[in-house]
Coordinates of N, CA and C in Angstrom, one line a residue:
X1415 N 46.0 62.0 -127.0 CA 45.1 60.9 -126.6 C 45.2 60.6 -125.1
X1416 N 46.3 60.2 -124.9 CA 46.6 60.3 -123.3 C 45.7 61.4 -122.3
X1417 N 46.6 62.7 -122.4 CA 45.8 64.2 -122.1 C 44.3 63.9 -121.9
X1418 N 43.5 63.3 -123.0 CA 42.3 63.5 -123.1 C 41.7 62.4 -122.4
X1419 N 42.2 61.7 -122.2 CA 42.0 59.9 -121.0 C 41.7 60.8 -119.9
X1420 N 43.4 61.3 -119.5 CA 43.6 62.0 -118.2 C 42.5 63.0 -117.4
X1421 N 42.3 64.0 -118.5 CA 40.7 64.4 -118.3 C 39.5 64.2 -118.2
X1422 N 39.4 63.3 -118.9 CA 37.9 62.6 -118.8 C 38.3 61.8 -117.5
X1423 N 38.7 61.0 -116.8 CA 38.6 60.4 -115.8 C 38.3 61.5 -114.7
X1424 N 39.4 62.6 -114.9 CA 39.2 63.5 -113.5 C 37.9 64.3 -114.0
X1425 N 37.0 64.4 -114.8 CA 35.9 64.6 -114.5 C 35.3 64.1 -113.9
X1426 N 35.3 62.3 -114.4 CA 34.1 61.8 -113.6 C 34.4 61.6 -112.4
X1427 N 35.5 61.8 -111.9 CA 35.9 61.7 -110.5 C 35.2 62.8 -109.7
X1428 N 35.8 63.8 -110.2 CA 35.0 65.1 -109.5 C 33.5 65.2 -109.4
X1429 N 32.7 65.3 -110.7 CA 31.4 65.3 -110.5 C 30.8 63.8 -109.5
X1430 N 31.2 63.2 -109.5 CA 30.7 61.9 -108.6 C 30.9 62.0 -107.2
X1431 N 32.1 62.9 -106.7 CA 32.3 63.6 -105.7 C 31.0 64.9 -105.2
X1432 N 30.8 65.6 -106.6 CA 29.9 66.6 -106.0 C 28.9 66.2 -106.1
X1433 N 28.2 65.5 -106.8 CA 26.5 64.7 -106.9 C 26.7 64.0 -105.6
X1434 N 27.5 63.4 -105.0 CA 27.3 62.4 -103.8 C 26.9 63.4 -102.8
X1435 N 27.1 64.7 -103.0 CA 26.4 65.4 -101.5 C 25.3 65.9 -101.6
X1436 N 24.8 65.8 -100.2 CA 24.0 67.1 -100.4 C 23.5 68.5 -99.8
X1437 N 23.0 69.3 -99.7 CA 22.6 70.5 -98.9 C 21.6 70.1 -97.8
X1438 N 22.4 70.2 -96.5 CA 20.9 69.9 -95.3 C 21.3 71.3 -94.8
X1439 N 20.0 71.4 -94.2 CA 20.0 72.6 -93.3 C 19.4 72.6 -92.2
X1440 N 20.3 72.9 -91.1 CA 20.0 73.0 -89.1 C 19.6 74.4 -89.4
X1441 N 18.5 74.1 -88.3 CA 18.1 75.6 -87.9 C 18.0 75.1 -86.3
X1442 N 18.5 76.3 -85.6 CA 18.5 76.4 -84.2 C 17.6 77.0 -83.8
X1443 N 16.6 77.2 -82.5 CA 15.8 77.8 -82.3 C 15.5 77.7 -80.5
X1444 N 14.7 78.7 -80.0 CA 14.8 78.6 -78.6 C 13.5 78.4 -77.7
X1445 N 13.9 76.9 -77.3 CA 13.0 76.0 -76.9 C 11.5 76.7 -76.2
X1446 N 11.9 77.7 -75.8 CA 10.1 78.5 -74.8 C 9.8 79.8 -76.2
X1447 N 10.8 80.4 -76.4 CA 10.4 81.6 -77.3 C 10.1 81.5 -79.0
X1448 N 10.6 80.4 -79.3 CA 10.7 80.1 -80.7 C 11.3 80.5 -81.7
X1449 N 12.2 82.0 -80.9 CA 13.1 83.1 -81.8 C 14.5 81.6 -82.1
X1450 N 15.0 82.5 -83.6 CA 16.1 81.6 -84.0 C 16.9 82.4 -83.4
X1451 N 18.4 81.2 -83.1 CA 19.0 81.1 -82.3 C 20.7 81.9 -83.7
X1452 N 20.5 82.8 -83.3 CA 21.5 83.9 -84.7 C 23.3 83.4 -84.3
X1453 N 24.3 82.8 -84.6 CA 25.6 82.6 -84.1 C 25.9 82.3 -83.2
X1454 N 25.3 81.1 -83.0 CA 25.4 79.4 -82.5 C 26.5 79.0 -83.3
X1455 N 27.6 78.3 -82.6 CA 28.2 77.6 -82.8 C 27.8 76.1 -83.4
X1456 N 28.4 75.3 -84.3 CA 27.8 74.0 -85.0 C 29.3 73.3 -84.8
X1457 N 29.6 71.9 -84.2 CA 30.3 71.3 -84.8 C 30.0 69.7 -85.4
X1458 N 30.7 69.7 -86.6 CA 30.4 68.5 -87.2 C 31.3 67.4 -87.2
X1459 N 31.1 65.8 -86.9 CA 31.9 65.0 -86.8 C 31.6 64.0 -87.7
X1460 N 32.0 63.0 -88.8 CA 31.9 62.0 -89.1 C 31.5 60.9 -88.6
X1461 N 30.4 60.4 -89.1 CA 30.0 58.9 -88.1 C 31.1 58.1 -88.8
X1462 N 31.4 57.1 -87.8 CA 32.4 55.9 -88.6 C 31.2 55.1 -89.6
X1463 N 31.6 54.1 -90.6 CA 33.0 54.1 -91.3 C 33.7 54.9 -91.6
X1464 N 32.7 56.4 -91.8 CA 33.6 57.4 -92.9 C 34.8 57.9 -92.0
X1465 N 35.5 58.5 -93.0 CA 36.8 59.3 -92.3 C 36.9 60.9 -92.8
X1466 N 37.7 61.3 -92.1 CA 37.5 63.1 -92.6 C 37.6 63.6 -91.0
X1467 N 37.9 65.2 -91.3 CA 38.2 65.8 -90.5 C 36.7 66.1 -90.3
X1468 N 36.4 67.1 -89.0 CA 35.3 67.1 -88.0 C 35.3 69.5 -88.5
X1469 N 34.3 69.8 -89.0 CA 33.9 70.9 -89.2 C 33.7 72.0 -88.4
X1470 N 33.5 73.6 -88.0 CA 33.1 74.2 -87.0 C 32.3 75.0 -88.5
X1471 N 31.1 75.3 -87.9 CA 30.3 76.7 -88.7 C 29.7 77.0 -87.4
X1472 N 28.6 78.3 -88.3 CA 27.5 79.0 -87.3 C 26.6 79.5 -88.0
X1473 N 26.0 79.4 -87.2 CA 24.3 79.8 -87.6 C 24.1 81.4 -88.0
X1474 N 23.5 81.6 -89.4 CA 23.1 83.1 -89.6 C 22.3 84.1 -88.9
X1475 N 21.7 84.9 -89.4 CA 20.8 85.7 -88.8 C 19.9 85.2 -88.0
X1476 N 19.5 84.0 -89.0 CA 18.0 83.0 -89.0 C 18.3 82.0 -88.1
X1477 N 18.9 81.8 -87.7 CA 19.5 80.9 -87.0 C 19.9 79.8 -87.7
X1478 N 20.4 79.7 -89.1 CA 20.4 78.5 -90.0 C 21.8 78.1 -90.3
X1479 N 22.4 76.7 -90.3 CA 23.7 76.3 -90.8 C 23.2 75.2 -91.7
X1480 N 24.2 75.5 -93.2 CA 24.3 75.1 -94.2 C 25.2 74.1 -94.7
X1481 N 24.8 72.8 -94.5 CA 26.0 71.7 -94.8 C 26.2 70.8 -96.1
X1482 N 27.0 70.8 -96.5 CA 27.3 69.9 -97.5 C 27.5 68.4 -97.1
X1483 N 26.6 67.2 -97.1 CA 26.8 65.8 -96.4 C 26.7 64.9 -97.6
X1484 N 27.6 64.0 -97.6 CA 27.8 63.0 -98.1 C 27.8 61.9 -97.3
X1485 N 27.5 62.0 -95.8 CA 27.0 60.5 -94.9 C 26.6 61.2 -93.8
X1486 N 25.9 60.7 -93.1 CA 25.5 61.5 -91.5 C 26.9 61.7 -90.9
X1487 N 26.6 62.8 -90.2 CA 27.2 63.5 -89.2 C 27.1 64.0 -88.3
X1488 N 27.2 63.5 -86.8 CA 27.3 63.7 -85.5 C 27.3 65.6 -85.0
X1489 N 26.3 65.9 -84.6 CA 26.7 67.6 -84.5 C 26.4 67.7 -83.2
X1490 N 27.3 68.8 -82.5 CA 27.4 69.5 -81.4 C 26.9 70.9 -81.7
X1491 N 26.1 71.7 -80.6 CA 25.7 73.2 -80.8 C 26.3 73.8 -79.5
X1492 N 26.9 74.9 -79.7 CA 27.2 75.4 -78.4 C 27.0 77.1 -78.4
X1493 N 26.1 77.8 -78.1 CA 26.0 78.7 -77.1 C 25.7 79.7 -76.1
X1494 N 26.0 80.8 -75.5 CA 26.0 81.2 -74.4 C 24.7 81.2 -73.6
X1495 N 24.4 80.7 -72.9 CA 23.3 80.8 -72.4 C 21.9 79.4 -72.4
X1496 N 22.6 78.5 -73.1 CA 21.3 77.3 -74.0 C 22.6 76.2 -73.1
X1497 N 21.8 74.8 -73.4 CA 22.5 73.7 -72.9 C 23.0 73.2 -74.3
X1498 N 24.2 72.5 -74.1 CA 24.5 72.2 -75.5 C 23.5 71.0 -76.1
X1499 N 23.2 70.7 -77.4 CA 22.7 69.8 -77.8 C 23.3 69.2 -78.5
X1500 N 23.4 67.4 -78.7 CA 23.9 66.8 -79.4 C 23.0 66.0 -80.6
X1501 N 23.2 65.6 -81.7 CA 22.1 65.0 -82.5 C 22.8 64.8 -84.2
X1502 N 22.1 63.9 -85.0 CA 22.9 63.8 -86.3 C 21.7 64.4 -86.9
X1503 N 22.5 64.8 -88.2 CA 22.3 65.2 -89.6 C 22.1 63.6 -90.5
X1504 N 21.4 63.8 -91.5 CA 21.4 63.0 -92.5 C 21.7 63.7 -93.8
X1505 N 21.9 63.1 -94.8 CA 22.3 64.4 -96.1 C 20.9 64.5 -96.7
X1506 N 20.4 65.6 -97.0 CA 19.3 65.9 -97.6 C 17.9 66.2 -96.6
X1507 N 18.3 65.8 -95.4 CA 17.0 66.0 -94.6 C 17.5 67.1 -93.7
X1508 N 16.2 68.3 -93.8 CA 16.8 69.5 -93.0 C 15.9 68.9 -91.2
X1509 N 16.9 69.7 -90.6 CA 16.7 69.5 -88.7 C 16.4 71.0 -88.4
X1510 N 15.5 70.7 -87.2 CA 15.2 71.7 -86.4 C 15.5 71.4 -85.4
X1511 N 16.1 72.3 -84.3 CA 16.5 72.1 -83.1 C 16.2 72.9 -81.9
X1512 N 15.4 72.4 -81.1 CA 15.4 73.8 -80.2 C 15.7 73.5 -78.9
X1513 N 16.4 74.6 -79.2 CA 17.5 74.3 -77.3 C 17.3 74.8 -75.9
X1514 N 17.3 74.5 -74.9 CA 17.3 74.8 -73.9 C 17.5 76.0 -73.7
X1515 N 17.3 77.3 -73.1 CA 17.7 78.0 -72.3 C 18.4 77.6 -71.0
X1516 N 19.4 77.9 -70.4 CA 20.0 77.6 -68.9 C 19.4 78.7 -68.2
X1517 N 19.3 80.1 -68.9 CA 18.4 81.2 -67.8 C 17.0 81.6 -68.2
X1518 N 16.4 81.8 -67.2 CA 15.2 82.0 -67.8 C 14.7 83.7 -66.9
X1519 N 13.7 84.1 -67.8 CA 13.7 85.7 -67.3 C 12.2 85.1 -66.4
X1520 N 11.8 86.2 -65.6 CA 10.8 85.8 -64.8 C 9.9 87.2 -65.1

């Protein structure tokens, strides 16, 4: 009886953990050319109240990063060649971003 308490609670703990998030998706892209931006750096911070550690991913082929959010979070992009951009996420709403170039071809 106990055992079976035990488990049922850590279910609903768990699933109420995984329903609370959800899938957004950044896509990077380059502000004059429109090509996505392929292995961009992403970092992710916590807006306060919440607490938690702060994330690094990167952008695929497509230029796209895939996050799991359960409250907005503060993101940094960084690289070689673009200005960094700063901007939040919301959970469930996808962003597009297009970044600066720093060199431009003539």
């Amino acid at each position: 009886m106990r055992v079976s308490l035990v488990f049922v609670c850590l279910v609903l703990l768990t699933t109420s953990h995984v329903f609370g998030q959800q899938n957004t998706r950044l896509t990077l892209k380059d502000k004059i050319s429109g090509q996505p931006i392929s292995y961009a750096h992403v970092k992710s911070e916590l807006i306060a109240p919440a607490t938690g550690n702060s994330l690094a991913s990167m952008t695929n082929d497509d230029g796209v990063a895939t996050f799991q959010l359960a409250s907005p979070v503060r993101i940094t992009t960084s690289f070689i060649g673009y200005l960094p951009a700063v901007d939040t996420l919301f959970p469930g709403k996808d962003r597009v971003l297009m970044l600066e170039p720093t060199v431009y071809n003539v």
